[in-house]
CSV table of C-alpha atoms in Angstrom, one decimal:
chain,number,residue,atom,x,y,z
P,1,MET,CA,103.0,151.9,78.7
P,2,VAL,CA,104.3,151.7,75.1
P,3,GLY,CA,101.2,149.7,74.2
P,4,GLY,CA,98.9,152.5,75.6
P,5,SER,CA,100.8,155.2,73.7
P,6,VAL,CA,100.5,153.2,70.5
P,7,GLY,CA,96.8,152.7,71.1
P,8,ARG,CA,96.2,156.4,71.7
P,9,SER,CA,98.1,157.2,68.6
P,10,ALA,CA,96.1,154.7,66.6
P,11,GLY,CA,92.9,156.1,68.0
P,12,ALA,CA,93.9,159.7,67.2
P,13,LEU,CA,94.8,158.6,63.7
P,14,ALA,CA,91.5,156.8,63.2
P,15,ARG,CA,89.6,159.9,64.4
P,16,GLY,CA,91.6,162.1,62.1
P,17,VAL,CA,90.9,159.9,59.1
P,18,SER,CA,87.2,159.8,60.0
P,19,GLU,CA,87.0,163.6,60.3
P,20,SER,CA,88.7,163.9,56.9
P,21,VAL,CA,86.7,161.5,54.8
P,22,GLY,CA,83.6,160.6,56.8
P,23,GLY,CA,80.0,161.8,56.2
P,24,LEU,CA,80.3,162.6,52.5
P,25,PRO,CA,77.6,161.3,50.1
P,26,ARG,CA,78.2,158.3,47.9
P,27,ALA,CA,78.0,160.4,44.7
P,28,PHE,CA,80.9,162.5,45.9
P,29,TRP,CA,83.1,159.5,46.1
P,30,TRP,CA,82.2,158.4,42.6
P,31,LEU,CA,83.1,161.9,41.4
P,32,TRP,CA,86.3,161.7,43.4
P,33,THR,CA,87.1,158.4,41.8
P,34,SER,CA,86.5,159.8,38.4
P,35,THR,CA,88.9,162.7,39.2
P,36,LEU,CA,91.6,160.3,40.4
P,37,ILE,CA,91.3,158.1,37.3
P,38,ASN,CA,91.4,161.2,35.1
P,39,ARG,CA,94.6,162.5,36.8
P,40,LEU,CA,96.2,159.1,36.8
P,41,GLY,CA,96.1,159.3,33.0
P,42,SER,CA,97.0,163.0,32.6
P,43,PHE,CA,100.1,162.4,30.5
P,44,VAL,CA,99.8,164.8,27.5
P,45,THR,CA,100.1,168.2,29.2
P,46,THR,CA,103.2,167.1,31.2
P,47,PHE,CA,105.1,165.7,28.2
P,48,LEU,CA,103.7,167.7,25.3
P,49,ALA,CA,106.8,169.9,24.9
P,50,LEU,CA,109.1,166.9,25.1
P,51,TYR,CA,106.9,165.1,22.5
P,52,LEU,CA,107.1,168.0,20.1
P,53,THR,CA,110.8,168.8,20.4
P,54,VAL,CA,112.3,165.3,21.0
P,55,ASP,CA,110.0,162.9,19.2
P,56,ARG,CA,108.7,165.2,16.4
P,57,GLY,CA,111.8,167.3,16.0
P,58,TYR,CA,110.1,170.7,16.2
P,59,SER,CA,111.7,173.8,17.6
P,60,ALA,CA,111.3,175.1,21.2
P,61,SER,CA,109.5,178.2,19.9
P,62,TYR,CA,106.9,176.0,18.1
P,63,ALA,CA,106.4,173.9,21.2
P,64,GLY,CA,105.8,177.2,23.1
P,65,LEU,CA,103.3,178.3,20.6
P,66,VAL,CA,101.4,175.0,20.9
P,67,GLY,CA,101.5,175.3,24.6
P,68,SER,CA,100.0,178.8,24.4
P,69,LEU,CA,97.2,177.5,22.1
P,70,TYR,CA,96.5,174.8,24.7
P,71,GLY,CA,96.2,177.5,27.3
P,72,ALA,CA,94.0,179.6,25.1
P,73,GLY,CA,91.7,176.7,24.6
P,74,GLY,CA,91.4,176.4,28.4
P,75,VAL,CA,90.4,180.1,28.7
P,76,VAL,CA,87.6,179.6,26.2
P,77,ALA,CA,86.5,176.3,27.7
P,78,SER,CA,86.3,177.7,31.2
P,79,ILE,CA,83.5,180.1,30.2
P,80,GLY,CA,81.9,177.8,27.8
P,81,GLY,CA,82.0,174.9,30.2
P,82,GLY,CA,80.4,177.1,32.9
P,83,VAL,CA,77.5,178.0,30.6
P,84,LEU,CA,77.0,174.4,29.6
P,85,THR,CA,77.0,173.3,33.2
P,86,ASP,CA,74.1,175.6,34.0
P,87,ARG,CA,72.1,175.0,30.8
P,88,LEU,CA,72.7,171.3,30.0
P,89,GLY,CA,73.6,170.1,33.5
P,90,ARG,CA,76.6,168.9,35.3
P,91,ARG,CA,76.5,165.3,34.0
P,92,PRO,CA,76.1,166.0,30.3
P,93,THR,CA,78.9,168.6,30.4
P,94,LEU,CA,81.2,166.1,32.1
P,95,LEU,CA,80.4,163.4,29.5
P,96,LEU,CA,80.8,165.8,26.6
P,97,SER,CA,84.1,167.1,27.9
P,98,GLN,CA,85.5,163.6,28.6
P,99,LEU,CA,84.5,162.1,25.3
P,100,LEU,CA,85.9,165.1,23.4
P,101,THR,CA,89.1,164.8,25.4
P,102,ALA,CA,89.6,161.2,24.6
P,103,ALA,CA,89.0,161.7,20.9
P,104,SER,CA,91.3,164.8,20.7
P,105,VAL,CA,94.1,163.3,22.7
P,106,ALA,CA,94.1,160.2,20.5
P,107,ALA,CA,94.1,162.5,17.4
P,108,LEU,CA,97.0,164.5,18.7
P,109,SER,CA,99.2,161.5,18.5
P,110,LEU,CA,98.3,160.8,14.9
P,111,VAL,CA,98.4,164.2,13.2
P,112,THR,CA,101.7,165.3,11.8
P,113,HIS,CA,101.3,168.6,10.0
P,114,PRO,CA,102.4,171.6,12.2
P,115,VAL,CA,99.1,173.5,11.7
P,116,ALA,CA,97.0,170.3,12.5
P,117,ILE,CA,99.0,169.7,15.7
P,118,ALA,CA,98.5,173.2,16.9
P,119,ALA,CA,94.8,173.1,16.1
P,120,VAL,CA,94.2,169.8,17.8
P,121,ALA,CA,96.3,171.0,20.8
P,122,GLY,CA,93.8,173.9,21.2
P,123,VAL,CA,90.9,171.5,21.1
P,124,VAL,CA,92.6,169.3,23.7
P,125,GLY,CA,93.0,172.4,25.9
P,126,MET,CA,89.3,173.2,25.5
P,127,ALA,CA,88.1,169.7,26.1
P,128,THR,CA,90.2,169.1,29.2
P,129,ASN,CA,89.3,172.4,30.9
P,130,ALA,CA,85.5,172.3,30.1
P,131,SER,CA,84.9,169.8,32.8
P,132,ARG,CA,86.2,171.8,35.7
P,133,PRO,CA,83.2,174.1,36.3
P,134,ALA,CA,80.9,171.0,36.2
P,135,VAL,CA,83.0,169.1,38.8
P,136,GLN,CA,83.1,172.1,41.2
P,137,ALA,CA,79.4,172.8,40.7
P,138,MET,CA,78.5,169.2,41.3
P,139,ILE,CA,80.5,169.1,44.5
P,140,ALA,CA,78.6,172.2,45.7
P,141,ASP,CA,75.3,170.5,44.7
P,142,ILE,CA,75.7,167.2,46.5
P,143,VAL,CA,77.8,168.1,49.5
P,144,ALA,CA,76.3,169.8,52.6
P,145,PRO,CA,77.6,173.4,53.1
P,146,GLN,CA,79.6,172.6,56.3
P,147,ASP,CA,81.5,169.8,54.4
P,148,ARG,CA,82.3,171.6,51.2
P,149,VAL,CA,85.8,172.9,52.0
P,150,ARG,CA,86.7,169.4,53.1
P,151,ALA,CA,85.2,167.8,49.9
P,152,LEU,CA,87.0,170.3,47.7
P,153,ALA,CA,90.3,169.6,49.5
P,154,LEU,CA,89.8,165.9,49.0
P,155,ASN,CA,89.2,166.4,45.3
P,156,PHE,CA,92.4,168.6,45.1
P,157,TRP,CA,94.2,165.8,47.0
P,158,ALA,CA,93.1,163.3,44.3
P,159,VAL,CA,94.3,165.6,41.6
P,160,ASN,CA,97.8,165.8,43.0
P,161,LEU,CA,98.0,162.1,43.9
P,162,GLY,CA,97.0,161.2,40.4
P,163,PHE,CA,99.4,163.7,38.9
P,164,ALA,CA,102.3,162.4,41.0
P,165,VAL,CA,101.7,158.8,40.0
P,166,SER,CA,101.0,159.6,36.3
P,167,SER,CA,104.2,161.8,36.0
P,168,ALA,CA,106.4,158.9,37.2
P,169,ALA,CA,104.6,156.3,35.0
P,170,ALA,CA,104.5,158.5,31.9
P,171,GLY,CA,108.3,158.9,32.0
P,172,PHE,CA,108.7,155.2,31.6
P,173,ILE,CA,106.0,154.8,29.0
P,174,ALA,CA,107.4,157.7,26.9
P,175,GLN,CA,110.7,155.9,26.6
P,176,PHE,CA,109.0,153.2,24.5
P,177,SER,CA,106.3,155.1,22.6
P,178,TYR,CA,104.6,158.5,22.8
P,179,HIS,CA,101.7,156.9,20.9
P,180,VAL,CA,101.1,154.5,23.7
P,181,LEU,CA,101.3,157.4,26.1
P,182,PHE,CA,98.6,159.4,24.3
P,183,PHE,CA,96.3,156.4,23.7
P,184,SER,CA,96.7,155.4,27.4
P,185,GLU,CA,95.4,158.8,28.4
P,186,ALA,CA,92.5,158.5,26.0
P,187,ALA,CA,91.6,155.2,27.4
P,188,MET,CA,91.7,156.5,31.0
P,189,VAL,CA,89.5,159.4,30.1
P,190,LEU,CA,87.0,157.0,28.6
P,191,VAL,CA,87.0,155.1,31.9
P,192,CYS,CA,86.1,158.4,33.6
P,193,ALA,CA,83.2,158.9,31.2
P,194,ILE,CA,81.9,155.4,32.0
P,195,VAL,CA,82.0,156.1,35.7
P,196,VAL,CA,80.1,159.3,35.3
P,197,PHE,CA,77.5,157.7,33.0
P,198,VAL,CA,76.9,154.7,35.2
P,199,LYS,CA,77.3,156.1,38.7
P,200,LEU,CA,76.6,159.8,38.8
P,201,PRO,CA,73.1,161.3,38.7
P,202,GLU,CA,72.4,164.8,37.5
P,203,SER,CA,72.7,167.1,40.4
P,204,ARG,CA,71.6,170.5,38.9
P,205,PRO,CA,68.9,172.0,41.2
P,206,GLU,CA,65.5,172.3,39.5
P,207,ARG,CA,63.9,175.7,39.3
P,208,PRO,CA,60.5,175.6,41.0
P,209,ALA,CA,57.6,176.6,38.7
P,210,PRO,CA,56.8,180.3,39.1
P,211,GLY,CA,54.0,180.8,41.7
P,212,ARG,CA,53.7,177.1,42.3
P,213,PRO,CA,54.1,176.0,46.0
P,214,ASP,CA,56.6,173.2,46.5
P,215,ALA,CA,56.8,171.5,49.9
P,216,ARG,CA,60.4,170.6,49.2
P,217,ARG,CA,61.4,174.2,48.2
P,218,ARG,CA,64.6,175.2,49.7
P,219,PRO,CA,65.6,178.7,51.1
P,220,GLU,CA,68.2,179.2,48.3
P,221,ASP,CA,65.5,178.7,45.7
P,222,ALA,CA,63.9,182.0,46.7
P,223,ASP,CA,66.2,184.0,44.4
P,224,GLU,CA,65.1,182.8,41.0
P,225,ARG,CA,66.5,185.7,39.0
P,226,PRO,CA,68.2,184.5,35.8
P,227,VAL,CA,72.0,184.4,35.9
P,228,SER,CA,74.0,185.4,32.8
P,229,LEU,CA,77.7,186.1,32.3
P,230,GLY,CA,76.8,189.8,32.7
P,231,THR,CA,75.5,189.0,36.2
P,232,VAL,CA,78.8,187.3,37.1
P,233,LEU,CA,80.8,190.3,35.8
P,234,ARG,CA,78.7,192.8,37.7
P,235,ASP,CA,79.2,190.8,41.0
P,236,GLY,CA,81.9,193.0,42.5
P,237,ARG,CA,82.8,190.8,45.5
P,238,PHE,CA,83.1,187.7,43.3
P,239,MET,CA,85.1,189.4,40.6
P,240,ALA,CA,87.5,190.7,43.3
P,241,VAL,CA,88.1,187.1,44.3
P,242,VAL,CA,88.6,186.1,40.7
P,243,GLY,CA,91.2,188.9,40.2
P,244,LEU,CA,93.1,187.9,43.4
P,245,SER,CA,92.9,184.3,42.3
P,246,LEU,CA,94.6,185.3,39.0
P,247,LEU,CA,97.5,186.9,40.9
P,248,VAL,CA,98.0,183.8,43.0
P,249,ALA,CA,97.7,181.5,39.9
P,250,VAL,CA,100.3,183.5,38.0
P,251,LEU,CA,102.7,183.0,41.0
P,252,ILE,CA,102.1,179.2,41.2
P,253,GLN,CA,102.6,178.8,37.5
P,254,GLN,CA,106.2,180.1,37.9
P,255,ALA,CA,107.1,176.8,39.5
P,256,PHE,CA,106.7,175.2,36.0
P,257,VAL,CA,107.9,178.1,33.9
P,258,ALA,CA,110.5,180.3,35.6
P,259,MET,CA,111.9,177.9,38.2
P,260,PRO,CA,113.3,175.4,35.7
P,261,ILE,CA,114.8,178.3,33.7
P,262,THR,CA,116.5,179.7,36.9
P,263,MET,CA,117.9,176.3,37.9
P,264,GLY,CA,119.1,175.7,34.3
P,265,GLU,CA,120.9,179.1,34.4
P,266,GLN,CA,122.7,177.9,37.5
P,267,GLY,CA,123.8,174.7,35.9
P,268,PHE,CA,121.3,172.3,37.5
P,269,SER,CA,120.0,169.4,35.4
P,270,SER,CA,116.4,168.5,34.6
P,271,SER,CA,116.6,165.7,37.2
P,272,ASP,CA,117.6,168.3,39.8
P,273,PHE,CA,114.5,170.3,39.0
P,274,GLY,CA,112.4,167.2,39.1
P,275,THR,CA,113.7,166.4,42.6
P,276,ALA,CA,112.9,169.9,43.8
P,277,ILE,CA,109.5,170.2,42.3
P,278,ALA,CA,108.5,166.6,43.4
P,279,VAL,CA,108.4,168.0,47.0
P,280,ASN,CA,105.3,169.9,45.9
P,281,GLY,CA,103.2,166.9,45.1
P,282,LEU,CA,104.6,164.8,47.9
P,283,LEU,CA,103.8,167.5,50.5
P,284,ILE,CA,100.3,168.1,49.2
P,285,VAL,CA,99.6,164.4,49.5
P,286,LEU,CA,101.0,164.3,53.1
P,287,ILE,CA,99.5,167.5,54.6
P,288,GLN,CA,96.5,168.5,52.5
P,289,LEU,CA,93.9,166.7,54.7
P,290,PRO,CA,95.1,167.6,58.2
P,291,VAL,CA,95.8,171.3,57.1
P,292,THR,CA,92.2,171.5,55.7
P,293,ARG,CA,90.7,170.2,58.9
P,294,PHE,CA,92.5,173.0,60.7
P,295,VAL,CA,91.8,175.8,58.2
P,296,GLU,CA,88.1,175.0,57.6
P,297,ARG,CA,87.4,176.1,61.2
P,298,ARG,CA,89.0,179.5,60.6
P,299,ASP,CA,88.1,182.7,58.9
P,300,PRO,CA,88.6,182.0,55.2
P,301,LEU,CA,89.7,185.5,54.2
P,302,ARG,CA,92.4,185.5,56.9
P,303,ALA,CA,93.5,182.1,55.7
P,304,LEU,CA,93.8,183.5,52.2
P,305,VAL,CA,95.9,186.4,53.5
P,306,CYS,CA,98.3,184.0,55.1
P,307,SER,CA,98.4,181.7,52.1
P,308,SER,CA,99.2,184.6,49.7
P,309,LEU,CA,102.1,185.7,51.9
P,310,LEU,CA,103.5,182.2,52.1
P,311,ILE,CA,103.2,181.7,48.3
P,312,GLY,CA,104.9,185.1,47.6
P,313,ALA,CA,107.6,184.4,50.2
P,314,GLY,CA,108.3,180.9,48.9
P,315,PHE,CA,108.8,182.1,45.3
P,316,GLY,CA,110.8,185.1,46.6
P,317,LEU,CA,113.2,182.7,48.2
P,318,ASN,CA,114.3,181.5,44.8
P,319,ALA,CA,116.2,184.8,44.4
P,320,PHE,CA,118.7,183.5,47.0
P,321,ALA,CA,118.6,179.8,46.1
P,322,GLY,CA,121.9,178.3,45.0
P,323,SER,CA,121.4,174.6,45.8
P,324,VAL,CA,118.8,171.9,45.2
P,325,PRO,CA,118.0,171.7,48.9
P,326,PHE,CA,117.4,175.5,49.0
P,327,PHE,CA,115.1,175.3,46.0
P,328,ALA,CA,113.3,172.4,47.7
P,329,PHE,CA,112.9,174.4,50.9
P,330,ALA,CA,111.4,177.3,48.8
P,331,VAL,CA,109.0,174.7,47.3
P,332,VAL,CA,107.9,173.7,50.8
P,333,VAL,CA,107.1,177.3,51.8
P,334,TRP,CA,104.9,178.1,48.8
P,335,THR,CA,103.3,174.6,48.8
P,336,VAL,CA,102.0,175.2,52.4
P,337,GLY,CA,100.5,178.4,51.1
P,338,GLU,CA,99.0,176.5,48.1
P,339,VAL,CA,97.5,173.8,50.4
P,340,ILE,CA,95.8,176.5,52.4
P,341,ASN,CA,94.7,178.6,49.4
P,342,THR,CA,93.1,176.1,47.0
P,343,PRO,CA,90.3,174.5,49.0
P,344,THR,CA,89.6,177.8,51.0
P,345,GLN,CA,89.3,179.8,47.8
P,346,MET,CA,87.2,177.2,46.0
P,347,GLY,CA,84.9,177.1,49.1
P,348,LEU,CA,84.6,180.9,49.0
P,349,VAL,CA,83.6,180.8,45.3
P,350,VAL,CA,80.8,178.3,46.1
P,351,ARG,CA,79.5,180.6,48.9
P,352,LEU,CA,79.4,183.6,46.5
P,353,SER,CA,77.7,181.6,43.7
P,354,PRO,CA,73.9,181.6,43.3
P,355,VAL,CA,72.5,178.1,43.1
P,356,HIS,CA,71.3,178.4,39.5
P,357,GLY,CA,74.4,180.1,38.3
P,358,ARG,CA,77.1,177.9,39.8
P,359,GLY,CA,78.3,176.8,36.5
P,360,ARG,CA,78.9,180.3,35.2
P,361,TYR,CA,80.6,181.4,38.4
P,362,GLN,CA,82.8,178.3,38.6
P,363,GLY,CA,83.6,178.9,34.9
P,364,MET,CA,84.8,182.4,35.5
P,365,PHE,CA,86.8,181.2,38.5
P,366,SER,CA,88.4,178.5,36.4
P,367,MET,CA,89.2,181.0,33.7
P,368,SER,CA,91.5,182.9,36.1
P,369,TRP,CA,93.7,179.7,36.3
P,370,ALA,CA,93.5,179.1,32.6
P,371,ALA,CA,94.5,182.8,31.9
P,372,ALA,CA,97.4,182.3,34.3
P,373,ASN,CA,98.5,179.3,32.2
P,374,LEU,CA,98.5,181.5,29.2
P,375,ALA,CA,100.0,184.6,30.6
P,376,ALA,CA,102.6,183.2,33.1
P,377,PRO,CA,105.1,182.0,30.4
P,378,LEU,CA,104.9,185.3,28.5
P,379,VAL,CA,105.4,187.4,31.6
P,380,ALA,CA,108.1,185.3,33.1
P,381,GLY,CA,110.1,185.1,29.8
P,382,TRP,CA,109.9,188.9,29.3
P,383,ILE,CA,111.1,189.7,32.8
P,384,ILE,CA,113.9,187.2,32.8
P,385,ASP,CA,115.1,188.3,29.4
P,386,ARG,CA,115.0,192.0,30.3
P,387,PHE,CA,115.9,192.1,34.0
P,388,GLY,CA,117.0,188.7,35.1
P,389,SER,CA,115.7,185.9,37.3
P,390,ALA,CA,116.4,187.6,40.6
P,391,THR,CA,114.1,190.5,39.6
P,392,LEU,CA,111.3,188.0,38.7
P,393,TRP,CA,111.5,186.3,42.1
P,394,SER,CA,111.6,189.7,44.0
P,395,ALA,CA,108.6,190.7,42.0
P,396,SER,CA,106.9,187.4,43.0
P,397,ALA,CA,107.3,188.3,46.7
P,398,VAL,CA,105.8,191.7,46.1
P,399,LEU,CA,102.9,190.1,44.1
P,400,GLY,CA,102.2,187.8,47.0
P,401,ALA,CA,102.0,190.7,49.3
P,402,VAL,CA,99.7,192.6,46.9
P,403,ALA,CA,97.3,189.5,46.8
P,404,ALA,CA,97.4,189.3,50.6
P,405,THR,CA,96.5,193.0,50.9
P,406,GLY,CA,93.7,192.5,48.4
P,407,TYR,CA,92.2,189.7,50.6
P,408,ALA,CA,92.6,191.9,53.7
P,409,LEU,CA,90.8,194.8,52.0
P,410,LEU,CA,88.0,192.4,50.8
P,411,ARG,CA,87.6,191.2,54.4
P,412,ARG,CA,87.3,194.8,55.6
P,413,ALA,CA,84.8,195.7,52.9
P,414,THR,CA,82.5,192.7,53.5
P,415,GLY,CA,82.7,192.5,57.2
P,416,ASP,CA,81.3,189.2,58.6
P,417,ALA,CA,79.5,188.3,55.3
P,418,LEU,CA,82.5,186.2,54.0
P,419,SER,CA,84.5,185.7,57.2
P,420,ALA,CA,82.4,183.1,59.0
P,421,PRO,CA,83.7,179.6,58.6
P,422,THR,CA,81.4,176.7,57.8
P,423,ALA,CA,83.2,173.9,59.4
P,424,ARG,CA,81.6,171.0,61.1
P,425,GLY,CA,81.2,171.1,64.8
P,426,LEU,CA,80.8,174.8,65.2
P,427,PRO,CA,77.9,175.7,67.6
P,428,ASP,CA,76.1,177.8,64.9
P,429,GLY,CA,76.8,175.3,62.1
P,430,ALA,CA,73.2,174.7,61.5
P,431,ALA,CA,72.3,178.3,61.2
P,432,ARG,CA,75.1,178.9,58.7
P,433,ALA,CA,74.1,175.8,56.7
P,434,ALA,CA,70.6,177.2,56.4
P,435,ALA,CA,71.9,180.6,55.3
P,436,ASP,CA,74.5,179.2,52.9
P,437,PRO,CA,73.4,179.1,49.2
P,438,GLY,CA,73.7,175.3,49.0
P,439,PRO,CA,71.5,172.2,49.3
P,440,ALA,CA,69.7,171.5,52.5
P,441,GLN,CA,70.2,168.1,54.0
P,442,ASP,CA,66.8,167.0,52.7
P,443,SER,CA,67.6,168.1,49.2
P,444,PRO,CA,66.1,165.7,46.6
P,445,ALA,CA,69.4,165.9,44.7
P,446,LEU,CA,71.4,164.9,47.8
P,447,HIS,CA,69.1,161.9,48.5
P,448,THR,CA,69.2,160.8,44.9
P,449,ALA,CA,73.0,161.0,44.9
P,450,ASP,CA,73.3,159.0,48.1
P,451,GLU,CA,71.0,156.2,46.8
P,452,GLY,CA,72.7,156.0,43.5
P,453,ARG,CA,69.5,156.3,41.4
P,454,PRO,CA,69.2,158.5,38.3
P,455,SER,CA,67.9,162.0,39.2
P,456,THR,CA,64.6,163.1,38.0
P,457,SER,CA,65.7,166.7,37.7
């Protein structure tokens, strides 16, 4: 009897793993591997403030200025990286970003003048963020429509797994030498560039020659109008999603800006904060894949309404927190919302993006998060100084409700256009796949990716 239960449990686990990771093209897994290696070496952003204040002896205000310049570089790179992704291609943009990241991170450990440090930090911010539109566009190119939310969730899972491991490892490395820490990141990013150069073909869809018949022409190629940044800005539905994403991103950034300040005000140590925030990464690693399997079969806009309410409620709970377990519980609540929100929202962005403008659309979406990195510290500091931490957390709950209302209104305005899920196994999955603006199963780029040969596009 016990053996039968164990066997059924093992079978269910095997089916769950297969549904989570099976059926994705080989090129995706090389891209996923590159993402994981990159995040395993992402030391600088986590320890930059400590490096400047403890190792270099600069003031906290200077460290904040450098952090803001890093964020400003990310805002610029999100748009620039999106344009390069469409014009140069996904692979060249990734290589350029990774090579520049490796060089600038190494330089950041060597420069000593305050102006030089600030300038190089801005370059690091640009270089590290320029690859994001290319990664998201490549996933949209090489993964079938019905599998995209799952693929995006797997990529997000790799980001958090790598971040959790790198944060622990970096703490030990930093005790010996920050120079080793920075050069280790540069080396890991170079490994990513090698993986991209050797294993990933270009996936950018080719525009068919005007008026020339092509037997392999796909339905999404019918709209060949040029896509500019003006096109993106005039896309009302998409810009509504970007605006709502900005609200959610500002909320999530408070975990790394306002939450440690609040805990410090109550007398908790940095290790107490580390214990509470570690729940975020651990929970993402544990539940991201099963939650995504559930959510991808649901209406994405309804999922985003629920996720926004959870994120707002989780941060709102901090107004009542007075112990590490209570703060950790609040982290659990908003992390569940984040787990639902991230792959669902990225999948929605892909559906709204025209094939030949994916880079620009992804760049604008990435900019919402980069802008949140820049704005969240300023907004949080001003509210805490003027009105106190409790007011900030109450406002966070309200902001989550505002974002949820926005998604609900967007759902009402668009009807079924954005509400239909694209999960595998749905009866009308084939029809949705044909209507979705992504690669058909017989796309030349998809075959090339699977076979590991350089693309001719």
